[in-house]
mmCIF file of C-alpha atoms and ligand atoms in Angstrom:
data_model
loop_
_atom_site.group_PDB
_atom_site.id
_atom_site.type_symbol
_atom_site.label_atom_id
_atom_site.label_comp_id
_atom_site.label_asym_id
_atom_site.label_seq_id
_atom_site.Cartn_x
_atom_site.Cartn_y
_atom_site.Cartn_z
ATOM 1 C CA MET A 18 -32.822 20.844 17.801
ATOM 2 C CA LYS A 19 -35.873 20.629 15.499
ATOM 3 C CA TYR A 20 -36.326 24.428 15.615
ATOM 4 C CA THR A 21 -32.570 25.056 15.187
ATOM 5 C CA TRP A 22 -32.552 22.944 12.025
ATOM 6 C CA SER A 23 -35.702 24.704 10.773
ATOM 7 C CA VAL A 24 -33.858 28.048 11.137
ATOM 8 C CA ALA A 25 -30.864 26.634 9.207
ATOM 9 C CA GLN A 26 -33.199 25.278 6.503
ATOM 10 C CA GLU A 27 -34.948 28.637 6.143
ATOM 11 C CA LEU A 28 -31.543 30.375 5.912
ATOM 12 C CA MET A 29 -30.491 27.949 3.159
ATOM 13 C CA ARG A 30 -33.791 28.593 1.379
ATOM 14 C CA LEU A 31 -33.271 32.364 1.250
ATOM 15 C CA ASN A 32 -29.501 32.228 0.844
ATOM 16 C CA PRO A 33 -28.580 28.855 -0.685
ATOM 17 C CA PRO A 34 -24.868 28.121 -0.048
ATOM 18 C CA VAL A 35 -24.649 26.623 -3.559
ATOM 19 C CA SER A 36 -26.987 28.969 -5.366
ATOM 20 C CA GLU A 37 -26.562 27.560 -8.870
ATOM 21 C CA THR A 38 -24.828 24.916 -10.922
ATOM 22 C CA PHE A 39 -25.039 23.109 -14.261
ATOM 23 C CA LYS A 40 -26.735 19.868 -15.304
ATOM 24 C CA LYS A 41 -26.285 18.015 -18.579
ATOM 25 C CA ILE A 42 -29.408 16.882 -20.456
ATOM 26 C CA VAL A 43 -29.152 13.093 -20.936
ATOM 27 C CA LYS A 44 -32.144 12.693 -23.291
ATOM 28 C CA ASP A 45 -34.274 15.012 -25.472
ATOM 29 C CA THR A 46 -36.589 16.840 -23.060
ATOM 30 C CA SER A 47 -39.462 19.338 -23.121
ATOM 31 C CA PHE A 48 -39.853 21.702 -20.202
ATOM 32 C CA GLY A 49 -41.986 24.807 -19.778
ATOM 33 C CA GLY A 50 -42.728 24.945 -23.513
ATOM 34 C CA PHE A 51 -39.073 24.601 -24.553
ATOM 35 C CA ASP A 52 -37.479 21.650 -26.337
ATOM 36 C CA ILE A 53 -34.062 20.929 -24.854
ATOM 37 C CA PRO A 54 -31.896 18.540 -26.907
ATOM 38 C CA LYS A 55 -29.800 15.751 -25.404
ATOM 39 C CA GLY A 56 -26.263 16.923 -24.617
ATOM 40 C CA TRP A 57 -27.148 20.550 -23.800
ATOM 41 C CA GLN A 58 -26.096 22.051 -20.517
ATOM 42 C CA VAL A 59 -28.712 23.775 -18.389
ATOM 43 C CA PHE A 60 -28.143 26.130 -15.497
ATOM 44 C CA TRP A 61 -30.341 25.787 -12.396
ATOM 45 C CA LEU A 62 -30.725 28.381 -9.690
ATOM 46 C CA ALA A 63 -31.770 27.244 -6.230
ATOM 47 C CA SER A 64 -32.584 30.839 -5.281
ATOM 48 C CA VAL A 65 -35.285 31.016 -7.999
ATOM 49 C CA THR A 66 -36.746 27.595 -7.141
ATOM 50 C CA HIS A 67 -36.731 28.555 -3.434
ATOM 51 C CA THR A 68 -38.855 31.651 -4.000
ATOM 52 C CA GLU A 69 -41.572 29.907 -6.013
ATOM 53 C CA LYS A 70 -44.854 31.200 -4.501
ATOM 54 C CA ASN A 71 -46.792 27.938 -4.854
ATOM 55 C CA SER A 72 -44.271 26.081 -2.705
ATOM 56 C CA PHE A 73 -43.349 28.940 -0.348
ATOM 57 C CA PRO A 74 -46.156 31.461 0.211
ATOM 58 C CA ASP A 75 -44.848 34.986 0.917
ATOM 59 C CA PRO A 76 -41.439 33.729 -0.255
ATOM 60 C CA GLU A 77 -39.326 36.748 0.814
ATOM 61 C CA ARG A 78 -40.399 36.401 4.477
ATOM 62 C CA PHE A 79 -37.979 34.659 6.854
ATOM 63 C CA ASP A 80 -40.170 32.029 8.506
ATOM 64 C CA PRO A 81 -38.533 28.898 9.974
ATOM 65 C CA SER A 82 -41.984 27.486 10.831
ATOM 66 C CA ARG A 83 -42.320 26.498 7.147
ATOM 67 C CA PHE A 84 -40.046 23.603 8.037
ATOM 68 C CA MET A 85 -41.785 22.612 11.275
ATOM 69 C CA GLY A 86 -44.618 20.709 9.575
ATOM 70 C CA PRO A 87 -44.664 17.076 8.506
ATOM 71 C CA SER A 88 -41.643 16.067 6.454
ATOM 72 C CA LYS A 89 -42.002 16.102 2.663
ATOM 73 C CA SER A 90 -44.618 18.865 2.906
ATOM 74 C CA PHE A 91 -43.120 20.599 -0.168
ATOM 75 C CA PRO A 92 -43.482 19.319 -3.740
ATOM 76 C CA PRO A 93 -40.515 17.216 -4.936
ATOM 77 C CA PHE A 94 -37.527 19.283 -6.156
ATOM 78 C CA SER A 95 -38.901 22.534 -4.695
ATOM 79 C CA TYR A 96 -36.349 22.724 -1.863
ATOM 80 C CA ILE A 97 -32.878 21.967 -3.217
ATOM 81 C CA PRO A 98 -30.025 23.464 -1.126
ATOM 82 C CA PHE A 99 -28.261 20.104 -1.469
ATOM 83 C CA GLY A 100 -29.305 19.555 -5.083
ATOM 84 C CA ALA A 101 -31.537 16.656 -6.094
ATOM 85 C CA GLY A 102 -31.572 13.394 -8.003
ATOM 86 C CA PRO A 103 -28.730 10.882 -8.363
ATOM 87 C CA HIS A 104 -26.084 13.549 -7.635
ATOM 88 C CA ILE A 105 -27.722 15.020 -4.537
ATOM 89 C CA CYS A 106 -25.038 16.141 -2.067
ATOM 90 C CA PRO A 107 -23.794 13.004 -0.276
ATOM 91 C CA GLY A 108 -22.565 15.250 2.590
ATOM 92 C CA ASN A 109 -26.017 16.619 3.457
ATOM 93 C CA GLU A 110 -26.540 14.569 6.629
ATOM 94 C CA PHE A 111 -22.972 15.284 7.743
ATOM 95 C CA ALA A 112 -23.537 19.027 7.136
ATOM 96 C CA ARG A 113 -26.729 18.869 9.248
ATOM 97 C CA VAL A 114 -24.892 17.277 12.182
ATOM 98 C CA GLU A 115 -22.048 19.828 11.890
ATOM 99 C CA VAL A 116 -24.434 22.807 11.881
ATOM 100 C CA LEU A 117 -26.461 21.469 14.826
ATOM 101 C CA LEU A 118 -23.339 20.635 16.851
ATOM 102 C CA VAL A 119 -21.704 24.052 16.394
ATOM 103 C CA LEU A 120 -24.911 25.994 17.059
ATOM 104 C CA HIS A 121 -25.800 23.835 20.077
ATOM 105 C CA HIS A 122 -22.440 24.553 21.766
ATOM 106 C CA LEU A 123 -22.524 28.252 20.887
ATOM 107 C CA ILE A 124 -26.012 28.653 22.324
ATOM 108 C CA ILE A 125 -25.663 26.421 25.409
ATOM 109 C CA ASN A 126 -22.193 27.618 26.512
ATOM 110 C CA TYR A 127 -21.962 31.249 25.375
ATOM 111 C CA ARG A 128 -23.771 34.504 25.223
ATOM 112 C CA TRP A 129 -22.757 36.145 21.958
ATOM 113 C CA SER A 130 -23.441 39.309 20.055
ATOM 114 C CA GLU A 131 -22.639 40.686 16.600
ATOM 115 C CA MET A 132 -19.903 43.326 16.341
ATOM 116 C CA VAL A 133 -21.113 44.584 12.938
ATOM 117 C CA PRO A 134 -24.874 45.153 13.104
ATOM 118 C CA ASP A 135 -26.776 44.183 9.939
ATOM 119 C CA GLU A 136 -23.596 42.912 8.296
ATOM 120 C CA PRO A 137 -24.305 42.258 4.603
ATOM 121 C CA ILE A 138 -23.678 38.916 2.906
ATOM 122 C CA THR A 139 -21.373 38.876 -0.117
ATOM 123 C CA ARG A 140 -20.849 36.019 -2.613
ATOM 124 C CA ASN A 141 -17.386 34.804 -3.542
ATOM 125 C CA PRO A 142 -18.979 32.622 -5.035
ATOM 126 C CA LEU A 143 -20.340 31.107 -1.783
ATOM 127 C CA PRO A 144 -22.282 33.394 0.564
ATOM 128 C CA TYR A 145 -19.998 34.906 3.165
ATOM 129 C CA PRO A 146 -20.414 37.722 5.731
ATOM 130 C CA ALA A 147 -18.777 40.869 4.262
ATOM 131 C CA LYS A 148 -16.676 41.493 7.418
ATOM 132 C CA SER A 149 -16.130 37.803 8.314
ATOM 133 C CA LEU A 150 -18.798 37.964 11.049
ATOM 134 C CA PRO A 151 -16.806 39.139 14.094
ATOM 135 C CA ILE A 152 -18.737 38.275 17.293
ATOM 136 C CA LYS A 153 -18.234 38.839 21.037
ATOM 137 C CA LEU A 154 -18.358 35.613 23.025
ATOM 138 C CA HIS A 155 -18.945 35.486 26.796
ATOM 139 C CA ARG A 156 -18.682 32.061 28.369
ATOM 140 C CA LEU A 157 -21.694 31.278 30.524
ATOM 141 C CA GLU A 158 -20.931 30.161 34.106
ATOM 142 C CA LYS A 159 -22.262 26.654 34.849
HETATM 143 C C1 LIG B 29 -24.242 23.190 3.999
HETATM 144 C C2 LIG B 29 -23.343 22.361 3.417
HETATM 145 C C3 LIG B 29 -23.457 21.844 2.008
HETATM 146 C C4 LIG B 29 -24.241 22.267 0.961
HETATM 147 C C5 LIG B 29 -25.272 23.402 0.944
HETATM 148 C C6 LIG B 29 -23.944 21.417 -0.174
HETATM 149 C C7 LIG B 29 -24.559 21.524 -1.416
HETATM 150 C C8 LIG B 29 -24.275 20.712 -2.501
HETATM 151 C C9 LIG B 29 -24.922 20.816 -3.813
HETATM 152 C C10 LIG B 29 -26.009 21.830 -4.202
HETATM 153 C C11 LIG B 29 -24.403 19.860 -4.607
HETATM 154 C C12 LIG B 29 -24.786 19.581 -6.097
HETATM 155 C C13 LIG B 29 -25.886 18.533 -6.106
HETATM 156 C C14 LIG B 29 -26.487 18.308 -7.479
HETATM 157 O O1 LIG B 29 -25.778 18.445 -8.486
HETATM 158 O O2 LIG B 29 -27.688 17.970 -7.570
HETATM 159 C C15 LIG B 29 -23.406 19.135 -3.824
HETATM 160 C C16 LIG B 29 -22.655 18.081 -4.293
HETATM 161 C C17 LIG B 29 -21.705 17.430 -3.546
HETATM 162 N N1 LIG B 29 -21.410 17.617 -2.213
HETATM 163 FE FE1 LIG B 29 -22.228 19.009 -0.997
HETATM 164 N N2 LIG B 29 -22.989 20.492 0.198
HETATM 165 C C18 LIG B 29 -22.670 20.715 1.520
HETATM 166 C C19 LIG B 29 -21.787 19.991 2.292
HETATM 167 C C20 LIG B 29 -21.060 18.914 1.852
HETATM 168 C C21 LIG B 29 -20.183 18.111 2.680
HETATM 169 C C22 LIG B 29 -19.976 18.340 4.192
HETATM 170 C C23 LIG B 29 -19.633 17.168 1.866
HETATM 171 C C24 LIG B 29 -18.663 16.065 2.194
HETATM 172 C C25 LIG B 29 -18.332 15.690 3.421
HETATM 173 C C26 LIG B 29 -20.171 17.367 0.524
HETATM 174 C C27 LIG B 29 -19.842 16.624 -0.591
HETATM 175 C C28 LIG B 29 -20.404 16.752 -1.851
HETATM 176 C C29 LIG B 29 -20.048 15.945 -3.012
HETATM 177 C C30 LIG B 29 -18.973 14.840 -3.060
HETATM 178 C C31 LIG B 29 -20.861 16.367 -4.078
HETATM 179 C C32 LIG B 29 -20.875 15.831 -5.530
HETATM 180 C C33 LIG B 29 -21.939 14.738 -5.657
HETATM 181 C C34 LIG B 29 -22.063 14.195 -7.078
HETATM 182 O O3 LIG B 29 -21.793 14.923 -8.047
HETATM 183 O O4 LIG B 29 -22.473 13.022 -7.224
HETATM 184 N N3 LIG B 29 -21.031 18.424 0.553
HETATM 185 N N4 LIG B 29 -23.360 19.673 -2.549
#
Protein backbone atom coordinates (compact mmCIF):
# COMPACT_ATOMS: atom_id res chain seq x y z
CA MET A 1 0.00 0.00 0.00
CA LYS A 2 2.93 2.34 0.76
CA TYR A 3 4.27 1.95 -2.81
CA THR A 4 0.77 2.29 -4.33
CA TRP A 5 0.28 5.60 -2.53
CA SER A 6 3.77 6.75 -3.58
CA VAL A 7 2.76 6.12 -7.23
CA ALA A 8 -0.47 8.12 -6.71
CA GLN A 9 1.51 10.94 -5.04
CA GLU A 10 4.00 11.07 -7.92
CA LEU A 11 1.10 11.14 -10.42
CA MET A 12 -0.47 14.06 -8.52
CA ARG A 13 2.91 15.81 -8.50
CA LEU A 14 3.29 15.66 -12.28
CA ASN A 15 -0.40 16.04 -13.07
CA PRO A 16 -2.08 17.80 -10.13
CA PRO A 17 -5.86 17.19 -10.24
CA VAL A 18 -6.40 20.80 -9.10
CA SER A 19 -3.56 22.45 -10.96
CA GLU A 20 -4.27 26.04 -9.96
CA THR A 21 -6.56 28.27 -7.95
CA PHE A 22 -6.75 31.74 -6.40
CA LYS A 23 -5.86 33.03 -2.94
CA LYS A 24 -6.70 36.43 -1.49
CA ILE A 25 -3.91 38.41 0.20
CA VAL A 26 -5.05 39.17 3.78
CA LYS A 27 -2.22 41.58 4.70
CA ASP A 28 0.42 43.60 2.79
CA THR A 29 3.08 41.08 1.74
CA SER A 30 6.46 40.98 -0.01
CA PHE A 31 7.37 37.90 -1.99
CA GLY A 32 10.17 37.26 -4.47
CA GLY A 33 10.95 40.98 -4.70
CA PHE A 34 7.33 42.01 -5.31
CA ASP A 35 5.10 44.00 -2.95
CA ILE A 36 1.60 42.54 -2.95
CA PRO A 37 -1.05 44.75 -1.30
CA LYS A 38 -3.76 43.44 1.03
CA GLY A 39 -6.93 42.53 -0.88
CA TRP A 40 -5.22 41.46 -4.13
CA GLN A 41 -5.92 38.06 -5.59
CA VAL A 42 -2.99 35.84 -6.49
CA PHE A 43 -3.01 32.77 -8.69
CA TRP A 44 -0.98 29.73 -7.61
CA LEU A 45 -0.03 26.84 -9.83
CA ALA A 46 0.69 23.48 -8.23
CA SER A 47 2.32 22.28 -11.45
CA VAL A 48 5.01 25.00 -11.19
CA THR A 49 5.62 24.41 -7.47
CA HIS A 50 5.80 20.64 -8.13
CA THR A 51 8.60 20.99 -10.67
CA GLU A 52 10.84 23.16 -8.49
CA LYS A 53 14.32 21.58 -8.86
CA ASN A 54 15.44 22.19 -5.27
CA SER A 55 12.54 20.16 -3.90
CA PHE A 56 12.29 17.59 -6.71
CA PRO A 57 15.61 16.87 -8.46
CA ASP A 58 15.16 15.90 -12.13
CA PRO A 59 11.56 17.13 -11.80
CA GLU A 60 10.21 15.82 -15.14
CA ARG A 61 11.14 12.20 -14.28
CA PHE A 62 8.36 9.94 -12.99
CA ASP A 63 9.85 8.51 -9.80
CA PRO A 64 7.51 7.26 -7.04
CA SER A 65 10.53 6.54 -4.80
CA ARG A 66 10.65 10.29 -4.03
CA PHE A 67 7.76 9.60 -1.70
CA MET A 68 9.18 6.46 -0.09
CA GLY A 69 11.50 8.32 2.30
CA PRO A 70 10.70 9.65 5.75
CA SER A 71 7.55 11.75 5.86
CA LYS A 72 7.94 15.53 5.63
CA SER A 73 11.13 15.11 3.59
CA PHE A 74 10.11 18.03 1.33
CA PRO A 75 10.19 21.69 2.39
CA PRO A 76 6.82 23.01 3.64
CA PHE A 77 4.42 24.05 0.85
CA SER A 78 6.50 22.36 -1.87
CA TYR A 79 4.04 19.50 -2.45
CA ILE A 80 0.50 20.88 -2.63
CA PRO A 81 -1.94 18.66 -4.60
CA PHE A 82 -4.44 19.23 -1.78
CA GLY A 83 -3.52 22.88 -1.27
CA ALA A 84 -2.02 24.13 1.99
CA GLY A 85 -2.74 26.27 5.02
CA PRO A 86 -6.09 26.79 6.75
CA HIS A 87 -8.04 25.85 3.60
CA ILE A 88 -6.13 22.66 2.79
CA CYS A 89 -8.50 20.09 1.26
CA PRO A 90 -10.46 18.53 4.14
CA GLY A 91 -11.15 15.49 1.88
CA ASN A 92 -7.48 14.56 1.43
CA GLU A 93 -7.48 11.55 3.78
CA PHE A 94 -10.79 10.35 2.33
CA ALA A 95 -9.36 10.69 -1.21
CA ARG A 96 -6.31 8.62 -0.15
CA VAL A 97 -8.50 5.80 1.18
CA GLU A 98 -10.66 5.87 -1.99
CA VAL A 99 -7.64 5.68 -4.31
CA LEU A 100 -6.01 2.86 -2.32
CA LEU A 101 -9.26 0.88 -2.10
CA VAL A 102 -10.04 1.07 -5.83
CA LEU A 103 -6.47 0.29 -6.91
CA HIS A 104 -6.14 -2.55 -4.38
CA HIS A 105 -9.25 -4.32 -5.74
CA LEU A 106 -8.29 -3.72 -9.37
CA ILE A 107 -4.82 -5.15 -8.83
CA ILE A 108 -5.71 -8.06 -6.52
CA ASN A 109 -8.81 -9.28 -8.42
CA TYR A 110 -8.18 -8.42 -12.08
CA ARG A 111 -5.65 -8.49 -14.82
CA TRP A 112 -6.22 -5.37 -16.89
CA SER A 113 -4.80 -3.70 -19.93
CA GLU A 114 -5.22 -0.36 -21.71
CA MET A 115 -7.26 -0.32 -24.93
CA VAL A 116 -5.76 2.99 -26.12
CA PRO A 117 -1.97 2.81 -25.78
CA ASP A 118 -0.32 6.06 -24.62
CA GLU A 119 -3.69 7.76 -24.26
CA PRO A 120 -3.13 11.50 -23.73
CA ILE A 121 -4.51 13.43 -20.77
CA THR A 122 -6.73 16.43 -21.49
CA ARG A 123 -7.89 19.13 -19.03
CA ASN A 124 -11.53 20.11 -18.74
CA PRO A 125 -10.48 21.78 -16.36
CA LEU A 126 -9.55 18.66 -14.33
CA PRO A 127 -7.14 16.17 -15.92
CA TYR A 128 -9.03 13.44 -17.73
CA PRO A 129 -7.99 10.68 -20.17
CA ALA A 130 -8.82 11.89 -23.71
CA LYS A 131 -10.75 8.68 -24.58
CA SER A 132 -12.15 8.06 -21.06
CA LEU A 133 -9.55 5.34 -20.39
CA PRO A 134 -11.23 2.20 -21.77
CA ILE A 135 -9.59 -0.91 -20.24
CA LYS A 136 -9.98 -4.69 -20.63
CA LEU A 137 -10.63 -6.43 -17.33
CA HIS A 138 -10.12 -10.18 -16.79
CA ARG A 139 -11.20 -11.49 -13.41
CA LEU A 140 -8.47 -13.56 -11.79
CA GLU A 141 -9.51 -17.05 -10.62
CA LYS A 142 -9.05 -17.52 -6.85
C1 LIG B 1 -7.67 13.51 -5.31
C2 LIG B 1 -8.73 14.15 -4.76
C3 LIG B 1 -8.73 15.59 -4.34
C4 LIG B 1 -7.86 16.61 -4.64
C5 LIG B 1 -6.59 16.55 -5.50
C6 LIG B 1 -8.34 17.80 -3.97
C7 LIG B 1 -7.70 19.04 -4.03
C8 LIG B 1 -8.16 20.18 -3.39
C9 LIG B 1 -7.49 21.49 -3.43
C10 LIG B 1 -6.20 21.81 -4.19
C11 LIG B 1 -8.22 22.34 -2.69
C12 LIG B 1 -7.90 23.85 -2.44
C13 LIG B 1 -7.08 23.95 -1.16
C14 LIG B 1 -6.53 25.34 -0.90
O1 LIG B 1 -7.18 26.33 -1.28
O2 LIG B 1 -5.44 25.47 -0.30
C15 LIG B 1 -9.36 21.61 -2.16
C16 LIG B 1 -10.34 22.15 -1.35
C17 LIG B 1 -11.42 21.44 -0.89
N1 LIG B 1 -11.67 20.10 -1.04
FE1 LIG B 1 -10.56 18.79 -2.11
N2 LIG B 1 -9.48 17.49 -3.27
C18 LIG B 1 -9.76 16.16 -3.47
C19 LIG B 1 -10.79 15.43 -2.92
C20 LIG B 1 -11.75 15.94 -2.08
C21 LIG B 1 -12.79 15.17 -1.44
C22 LIG B 1 -12.96 13.64 -1.60
C23 LIG B 1 -13.54 16.05 -0.72
C24 LIG B 1 -14.75 15.79 0.15
C25 LIG B 1 -15.17 14.59 0.52
C26 LIG B 1 -12.96 17.37 -0.88
C27 LIG B 1 -13.45 18.54 -0.32
C28 LIG B 1 -12.86 19.79 -0.41
C29 LIG B 1 -13.39 21.00 0.20
C30 LIG B 1 -14.69 21.12 1.02
C31 LIG B 1 -12.49 22.04 -0.09
C32 LIG B 1 -12.59 23.53 0.32
C33 LIG B 1 -11.81 23.75 1.62
C34 LIG B 1 -11.80 25.21 2.07
O3 LIG B 1 -11.89 26.12 1.23
O4 LIG B 1 -11.68 25.44 3.29
N3 LIG B 1 -11.88 17.27 -1.70
N4 LIG B 1 -9.29 20.30 -2.60
